[in-house]
Structures are given as structure tokens and as C-alpha cells.
Short mmCIF file of C-alpha atoms in Angstrom, two decimals:
data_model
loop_
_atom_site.label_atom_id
_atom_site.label_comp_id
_atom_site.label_asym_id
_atom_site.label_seq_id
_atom_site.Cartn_x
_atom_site.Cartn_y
_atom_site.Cartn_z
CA UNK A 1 75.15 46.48 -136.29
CA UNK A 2 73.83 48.36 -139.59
CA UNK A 3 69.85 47.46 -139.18
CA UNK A 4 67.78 50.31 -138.97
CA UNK A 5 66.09 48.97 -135.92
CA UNK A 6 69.87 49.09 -134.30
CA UNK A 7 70.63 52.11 -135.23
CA UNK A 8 67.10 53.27 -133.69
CA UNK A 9 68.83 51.76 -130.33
CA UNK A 10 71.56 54.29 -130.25
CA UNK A 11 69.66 56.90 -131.78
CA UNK A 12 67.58 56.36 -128.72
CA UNK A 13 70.49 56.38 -126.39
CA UNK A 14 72.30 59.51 -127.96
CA UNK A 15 68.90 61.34 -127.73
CA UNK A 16 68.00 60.70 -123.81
CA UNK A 17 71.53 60.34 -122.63
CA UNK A 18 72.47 63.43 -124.87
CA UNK A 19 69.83 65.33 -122.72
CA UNK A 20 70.59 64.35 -119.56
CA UNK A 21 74.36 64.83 -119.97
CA UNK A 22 73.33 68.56 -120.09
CA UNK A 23 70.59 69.02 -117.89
CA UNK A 24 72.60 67.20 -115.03
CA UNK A 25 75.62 69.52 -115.73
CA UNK A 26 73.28 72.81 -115.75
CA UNK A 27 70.76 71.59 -112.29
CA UNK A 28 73.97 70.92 -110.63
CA UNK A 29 74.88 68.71 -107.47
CA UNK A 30 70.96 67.81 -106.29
CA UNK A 31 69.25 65.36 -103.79
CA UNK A 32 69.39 62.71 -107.07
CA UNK A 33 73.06 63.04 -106.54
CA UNK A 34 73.91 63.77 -102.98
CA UNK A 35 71.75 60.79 -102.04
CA UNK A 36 73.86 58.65 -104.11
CA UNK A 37 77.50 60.25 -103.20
CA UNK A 38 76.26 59.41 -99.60
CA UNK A 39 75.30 56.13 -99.81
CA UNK A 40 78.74 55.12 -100.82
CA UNK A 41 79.95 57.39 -98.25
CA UNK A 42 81.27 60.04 -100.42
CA UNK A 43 79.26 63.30 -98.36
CA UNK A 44 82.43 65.44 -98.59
CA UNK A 45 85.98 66.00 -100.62
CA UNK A 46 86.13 66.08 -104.61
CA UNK A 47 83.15 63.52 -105.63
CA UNK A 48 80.84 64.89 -103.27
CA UNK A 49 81.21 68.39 -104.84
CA UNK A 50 81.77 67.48 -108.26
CA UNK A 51 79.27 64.45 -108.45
CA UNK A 52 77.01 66.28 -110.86
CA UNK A 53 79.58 66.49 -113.28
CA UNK A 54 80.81 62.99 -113.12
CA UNK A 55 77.53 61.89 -114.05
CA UNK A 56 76.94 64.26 -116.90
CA UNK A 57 80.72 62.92 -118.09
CA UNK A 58 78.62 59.73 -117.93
CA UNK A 59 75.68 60.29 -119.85
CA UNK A 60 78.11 62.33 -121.93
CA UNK A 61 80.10 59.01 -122.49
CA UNK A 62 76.77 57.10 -123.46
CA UNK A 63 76.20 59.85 -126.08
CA UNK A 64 79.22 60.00 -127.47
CA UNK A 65 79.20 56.18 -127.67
CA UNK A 66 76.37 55.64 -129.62
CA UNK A 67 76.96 58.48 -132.22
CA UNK A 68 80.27 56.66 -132.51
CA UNK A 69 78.60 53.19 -133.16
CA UNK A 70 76.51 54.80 -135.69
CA UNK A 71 79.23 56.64 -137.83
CA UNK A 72 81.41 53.57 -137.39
CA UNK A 73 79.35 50.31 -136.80
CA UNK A 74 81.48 47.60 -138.16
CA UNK A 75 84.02 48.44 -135.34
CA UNK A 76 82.52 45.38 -132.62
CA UNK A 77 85.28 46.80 -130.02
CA UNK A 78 82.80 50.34 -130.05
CA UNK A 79 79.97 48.47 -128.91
CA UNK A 80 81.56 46.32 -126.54
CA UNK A 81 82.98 49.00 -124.85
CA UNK A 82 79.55 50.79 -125.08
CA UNK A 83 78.27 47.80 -123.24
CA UNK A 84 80.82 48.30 -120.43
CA UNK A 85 79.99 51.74 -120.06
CA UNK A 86 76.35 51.22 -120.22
CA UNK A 87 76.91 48.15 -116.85
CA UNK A 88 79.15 50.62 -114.81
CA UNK A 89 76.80 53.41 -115.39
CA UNK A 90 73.69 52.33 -114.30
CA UNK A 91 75.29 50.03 -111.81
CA UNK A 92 76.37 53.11 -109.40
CA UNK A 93 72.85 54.45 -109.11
CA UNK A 94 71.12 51.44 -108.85
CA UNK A 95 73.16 49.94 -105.77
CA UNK A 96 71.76 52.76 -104.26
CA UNK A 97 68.83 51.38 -104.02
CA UNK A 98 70.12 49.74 -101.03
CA UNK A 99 69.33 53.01 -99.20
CA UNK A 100 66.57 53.74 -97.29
CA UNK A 101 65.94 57.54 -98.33
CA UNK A 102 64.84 55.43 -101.91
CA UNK A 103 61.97 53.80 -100.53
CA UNK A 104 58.82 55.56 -98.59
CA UNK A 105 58.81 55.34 -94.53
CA UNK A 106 55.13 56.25 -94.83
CA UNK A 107 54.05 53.25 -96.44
CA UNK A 108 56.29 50.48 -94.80
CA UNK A 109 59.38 51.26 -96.75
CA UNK A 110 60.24 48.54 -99.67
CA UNK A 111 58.51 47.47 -102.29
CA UNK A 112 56.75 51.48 -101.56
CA UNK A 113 59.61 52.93 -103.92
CA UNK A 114 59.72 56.84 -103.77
CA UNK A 115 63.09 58.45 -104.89
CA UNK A 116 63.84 55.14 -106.70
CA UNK A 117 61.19 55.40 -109.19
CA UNK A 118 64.28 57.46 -111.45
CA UNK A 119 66.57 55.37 -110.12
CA UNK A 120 64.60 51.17 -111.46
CA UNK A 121 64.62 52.99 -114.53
CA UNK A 122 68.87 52.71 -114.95
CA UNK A 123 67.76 48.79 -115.40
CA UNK A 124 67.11 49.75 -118.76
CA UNK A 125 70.52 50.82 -119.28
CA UNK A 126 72.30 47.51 -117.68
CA UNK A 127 70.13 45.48 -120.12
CA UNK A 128 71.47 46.97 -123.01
CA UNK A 129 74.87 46.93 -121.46
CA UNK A 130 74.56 43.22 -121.02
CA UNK A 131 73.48 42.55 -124.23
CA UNK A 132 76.52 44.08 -125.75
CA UNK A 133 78.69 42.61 -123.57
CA UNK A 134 77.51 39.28 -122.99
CA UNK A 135 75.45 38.92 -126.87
CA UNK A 136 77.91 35.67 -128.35
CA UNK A 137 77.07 34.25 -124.79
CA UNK A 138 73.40 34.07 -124.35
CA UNK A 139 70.98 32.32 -126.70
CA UNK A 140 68.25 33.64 -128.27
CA UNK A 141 66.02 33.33 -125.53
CA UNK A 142 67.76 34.30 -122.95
CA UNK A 143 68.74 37.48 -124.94
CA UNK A 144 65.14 38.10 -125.38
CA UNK A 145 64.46 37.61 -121.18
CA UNK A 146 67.03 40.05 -120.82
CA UNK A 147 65.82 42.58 -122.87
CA UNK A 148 62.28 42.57 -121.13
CA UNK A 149 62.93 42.29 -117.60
CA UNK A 150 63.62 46.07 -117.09
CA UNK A 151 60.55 47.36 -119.07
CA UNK A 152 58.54 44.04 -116.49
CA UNK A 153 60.06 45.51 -113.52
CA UNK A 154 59.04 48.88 -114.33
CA UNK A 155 55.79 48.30 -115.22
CA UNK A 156 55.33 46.05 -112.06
CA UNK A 157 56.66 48.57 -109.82
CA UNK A 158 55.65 51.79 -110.89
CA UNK A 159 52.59 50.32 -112.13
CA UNK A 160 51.78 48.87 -108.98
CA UNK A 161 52.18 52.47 -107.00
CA UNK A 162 49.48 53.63 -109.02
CA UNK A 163 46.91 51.89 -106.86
CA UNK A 164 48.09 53.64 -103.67
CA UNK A 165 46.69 57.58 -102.97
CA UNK A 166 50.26 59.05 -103.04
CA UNK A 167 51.09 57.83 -106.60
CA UNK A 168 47.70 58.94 -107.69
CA UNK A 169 48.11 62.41 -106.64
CA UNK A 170 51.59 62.32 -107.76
CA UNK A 171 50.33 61.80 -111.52
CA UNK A 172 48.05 64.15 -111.50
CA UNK A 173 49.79 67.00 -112.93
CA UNK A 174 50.88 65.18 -115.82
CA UNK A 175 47.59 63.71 -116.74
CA UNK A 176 45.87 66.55 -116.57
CA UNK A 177 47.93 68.38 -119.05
CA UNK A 178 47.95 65.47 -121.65
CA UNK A 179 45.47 65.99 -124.41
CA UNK A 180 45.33 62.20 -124.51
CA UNK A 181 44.78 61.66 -121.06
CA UNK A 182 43.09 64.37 -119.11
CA UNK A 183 39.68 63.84 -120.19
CA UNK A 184 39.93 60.57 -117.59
CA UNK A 185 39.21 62.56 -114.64
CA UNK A 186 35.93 63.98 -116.62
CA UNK A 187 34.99 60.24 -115.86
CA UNK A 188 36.51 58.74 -112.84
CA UNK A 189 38.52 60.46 -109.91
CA UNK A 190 41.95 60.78 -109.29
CA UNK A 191 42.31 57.45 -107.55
CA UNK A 192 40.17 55.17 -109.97
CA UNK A 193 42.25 57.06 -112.95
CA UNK A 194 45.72 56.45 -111.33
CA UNK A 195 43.84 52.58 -110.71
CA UNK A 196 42.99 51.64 -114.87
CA UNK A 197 46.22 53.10 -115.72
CA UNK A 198 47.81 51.11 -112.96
CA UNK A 199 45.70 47.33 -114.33
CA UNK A 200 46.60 48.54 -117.74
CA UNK A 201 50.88 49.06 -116.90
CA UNK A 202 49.83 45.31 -115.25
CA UNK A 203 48.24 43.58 -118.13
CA UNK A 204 51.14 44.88 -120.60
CA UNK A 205 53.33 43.64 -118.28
CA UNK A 206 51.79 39.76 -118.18
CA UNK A 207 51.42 40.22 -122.13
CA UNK A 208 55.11 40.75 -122.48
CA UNK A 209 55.80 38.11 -120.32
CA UNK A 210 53.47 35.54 -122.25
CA UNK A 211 55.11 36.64 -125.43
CA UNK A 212 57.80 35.06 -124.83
CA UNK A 213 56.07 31.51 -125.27
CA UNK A 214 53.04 32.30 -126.88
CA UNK A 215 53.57 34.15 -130.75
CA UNK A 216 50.37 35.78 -131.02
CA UNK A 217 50.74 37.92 -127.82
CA UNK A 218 54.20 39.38 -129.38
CA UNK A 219 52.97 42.74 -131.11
CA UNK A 220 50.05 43.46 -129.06
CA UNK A 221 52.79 43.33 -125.75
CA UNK A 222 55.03 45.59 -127.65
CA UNK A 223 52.66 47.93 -128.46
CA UNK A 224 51.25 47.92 -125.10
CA UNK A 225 54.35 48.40 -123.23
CA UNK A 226 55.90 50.93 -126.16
CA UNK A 227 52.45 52.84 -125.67
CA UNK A 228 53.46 53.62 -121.80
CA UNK A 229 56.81 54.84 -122.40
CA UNK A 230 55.18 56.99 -125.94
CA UNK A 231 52.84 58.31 -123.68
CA UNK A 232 55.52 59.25 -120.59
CA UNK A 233 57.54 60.95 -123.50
CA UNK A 234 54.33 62.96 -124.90
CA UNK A 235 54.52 64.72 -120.76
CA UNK A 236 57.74 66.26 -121.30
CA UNK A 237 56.27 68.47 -123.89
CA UNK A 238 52.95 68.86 -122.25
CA UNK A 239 53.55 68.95 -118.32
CA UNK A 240 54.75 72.73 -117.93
CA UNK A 241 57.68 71.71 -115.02
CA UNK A 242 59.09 69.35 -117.66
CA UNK A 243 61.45 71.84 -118.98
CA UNK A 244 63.39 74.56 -118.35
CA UNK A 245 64.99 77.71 -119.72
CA UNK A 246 67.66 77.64 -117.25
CA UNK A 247 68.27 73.61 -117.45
CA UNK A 248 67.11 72.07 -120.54
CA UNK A 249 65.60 69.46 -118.66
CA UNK A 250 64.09 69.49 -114.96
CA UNK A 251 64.82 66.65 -112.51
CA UNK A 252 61.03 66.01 -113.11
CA UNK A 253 62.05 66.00 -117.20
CA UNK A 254 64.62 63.46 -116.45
CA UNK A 255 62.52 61.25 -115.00
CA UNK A 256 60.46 61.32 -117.96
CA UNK A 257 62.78 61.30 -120.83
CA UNK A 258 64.62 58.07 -118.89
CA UNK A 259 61.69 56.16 -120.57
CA UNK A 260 63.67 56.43 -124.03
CA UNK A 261 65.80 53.59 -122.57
CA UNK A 262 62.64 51.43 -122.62
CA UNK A 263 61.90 51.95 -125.81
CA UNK A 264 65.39 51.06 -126.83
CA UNK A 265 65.16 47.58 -124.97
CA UNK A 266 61.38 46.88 -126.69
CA UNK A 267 63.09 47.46 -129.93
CA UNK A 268 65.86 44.61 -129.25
CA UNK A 269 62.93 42.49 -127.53
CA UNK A 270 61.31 43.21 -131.12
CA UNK A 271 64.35 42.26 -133.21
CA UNK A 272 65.68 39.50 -130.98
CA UNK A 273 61.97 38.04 -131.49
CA UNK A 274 61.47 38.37 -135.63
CA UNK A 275 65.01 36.45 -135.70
CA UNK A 276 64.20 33.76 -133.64
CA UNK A 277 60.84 33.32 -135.73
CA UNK A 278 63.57 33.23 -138.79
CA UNK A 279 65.86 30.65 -137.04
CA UNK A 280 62.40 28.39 -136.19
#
């Protein structure tokens, strides 16, 4: 893999996984962890009190991964066994999911996703994961559904929170302290605001979708969907709780920065596309 637009894709991974590898080791064991170490029933012994670190060696693996892949890309066995890291990885968190502390009580519990709003986003990660593991195996098309469904889900999901008063609120602090946002709630309230941004994550979502049969929706539904995750990297240096002296990232940075992931499966969505126009 010697493209530039591959070697964007681990660039992108040894960035964000880079960055959580050390902000998970410096915040410690926290209720992203513990939630997970009890789900599978691990509350007490070594994993419970170590868990932080396991998943920093984790992210830490990712990193290290990718830089490999780029100082050494002809070796296929590097990627592969990127792709095996990247499935185990984001397959522990996400069977969490399965847990009710991820979803909000308030609201009627699933699809109202609360906790698991960080946790959808390790979708991302399997994609990628499959796609290195599984490339020689899938067509073109199939490579291309692959690489979408994650950045569909999230815009489906998280999207569709924005229409409810909780999400809306919850947002607030980061739009407001975006220059390219904040002057929205000069014009509409905190509910409409969360409400366009919410039909907007929808229609980018439906465009993507399209794309996949009809050609002329292709860059306008990458550039829609790369604009969300852009703009939800453009908080971490604008929303104050973002970062931190003390941890490099907050847990509230983390959430952000797992966006990067995103962009990495638009960019193989992007490249698996312009080949199959070649192959056509």
C-alpha cells in the first residue's frame, strides 16, 4: 500500500490512536473502562485494576502498527496483522454495547444511546480491520459498503439524538465555542440548532448511501460526511474541556478525536470508488 491516500489511512490511525494511547494511560482506570471490565465480569483482580493500561497497550499497538506499515509497506503480513488488531480492538468495547449503563433509562433505553456514543464510534476501527483482513475476499462493492456503514451508523445515530432536548443541550458547549458554528444560536435556539445540524448529519448520511449507485452523488457525500468529522476535530482545539495539561486528552477529547477513524474509512470509501470507476 504506497498511495498517498493509504498512507493518509495510517497517518490517520497513528495520529488518533497515538493520542489516545496516552491520554488513556495518564486519565487512568475511568467509568469508559470500568463499565466495560464489568460487563464482561471483570469488576475485580488484575484487569479490573489495570484495564486502563491494557487499552492504552491497545491503541499503543494501533500506533505502532501503522507507523510500521508506513516505513515498511510492501510487507502485506504488517497490514494483515494490523487488520487483526484493529477487529479485536474495537470488538471488546463494542460488545459492550450489550449493557444497559450504554443506553439512556430516561428516554426508553435503546436506540436513546448515552455512554455509547464513544463507544459506535470503535465501528470505524472494525471496518478498517475488515478491510485488511478480509480485502482479496470482498469485491469492489462490497469493500465500498463496508467502508461506509460505520460513518452511516454514526451519522444515523448520533445524528438522530440531536433532535431530542438532552443531545441539544449536550452540544452546546462545543458549538458555542466554534467560530464556525456559534453564530447559529444568534439565529435559532438551542433545540432548532441541535435540529438543522441533526437533518444535515441525516441528508449526508442518505447521500452516502445513494453514492453507492448513483456517480454524481459521490463527492458531494464525501464532502458532506468528511465536513462532520472536520468540524468534530476543529472542537478539540476550540471547546476549552477538550484538553488537558495533566492528560493530553480529556475523556470529552477522546470522544472527539475518535472521529479521525471516520475520516480514515471516507478516504478508502473515496479510493475504493475512483478504482471501481477505473475498472468500469
Amino acid at each position: 500500500m504506497t498511495t498517498p491516500l493509504n498512507k493518509l489511512i495510517y497517518v490517520l490511525l497513528l495520529v488518533a490512536s497515538g493520542l489516545m494511547a496516552v491520554s488513556t494511560l495518564m486519565i487512568g482506570s475511568d467509568a469508559s473502562i470500568t463499565i466495560v471490565t464489568d460487563f464482561f465480569g471483570l469488576s475485580s483482580g488484575f484487569i479490573s485494576a489495570n484495564g486502563h493500561i491494557i487499552a492504552a497497550l491497545g491503541f499503543a499497538l494501533i500506533s505502532l502498527l501503522a507507523l510500521t506499515v508506513l516505513v515498511k509497506p510492501e510487507h502485506k503480513k504488517l497490514s494483515q496483522l494490523m487488520g487483526l488488531a484493529l477487529v479485536v480492538i474495537s470488538l471488546v468495547p463494542l460488545i459492550s454495547l450489550f449493557s444497559e449503563q450504554r443506553w439512556i433509562a430516561s428516554l426508553g433505553g435503546f436506540p436513546a444511546i448515552g455512554s455509547g456514543q464513544g463507544i459506535i464510534k470503535y465501528f470505524a476501527l472494525l471496518a478498517l480491520g475488515i478491510h485488511l483482513l478480509a480485502e482479496d475476499k470482498l469485491n469492489l462493492t462490497q469493500q465500498r459498503l463496508v467502508q461506509i456503514l460505520p460513518v452511516v451508523l454514526v451519522l444515523l445515530w448520533i445524528g438522530g439524538m440531536k433532535f431530542t432536548e438532552l443531545e441539544a443541550k449536550g452540544i452546546e458547549p462545543l458549538v458555542a465555542s466554534s467560530p464556525l458554528m456559534s453564530w447559529m444560536y444568534q439565529i435559532w435556539s438551542v433545540q432548532t440548532t441541535s435540529n438543522i445540524i441533526g437533518v444535515y448529519d441525516l441528508i449526508a448520511l442518505a447521500a452516502l448511501l445513494l453514492s453507492l449507485r448513483i456517480h454524481a452523488l459521490f463527492i458531494p457525500a464525501v464532502l458532506m460526511s468528511g465536513a462532520v468529522m472536520l468540524t468534530t476535530q476543529s472542537f478539540v482545539f476550540t471547546w476549552p474541556d477538550a484538553l488537558s495539561a495533566e492528560t493530553l486528552l480529556s475523556s470529552g477529547g477522546q470522544f472527539l478525536i475518535k472521529d479521525l477513524w471516520y475520516l480514515a474509512n471516507l478516504v478508502f470509501y473515496y479510493q475504493l470508488t475512483k478504482l471501481a470507476r477505473i475498472i468500469e
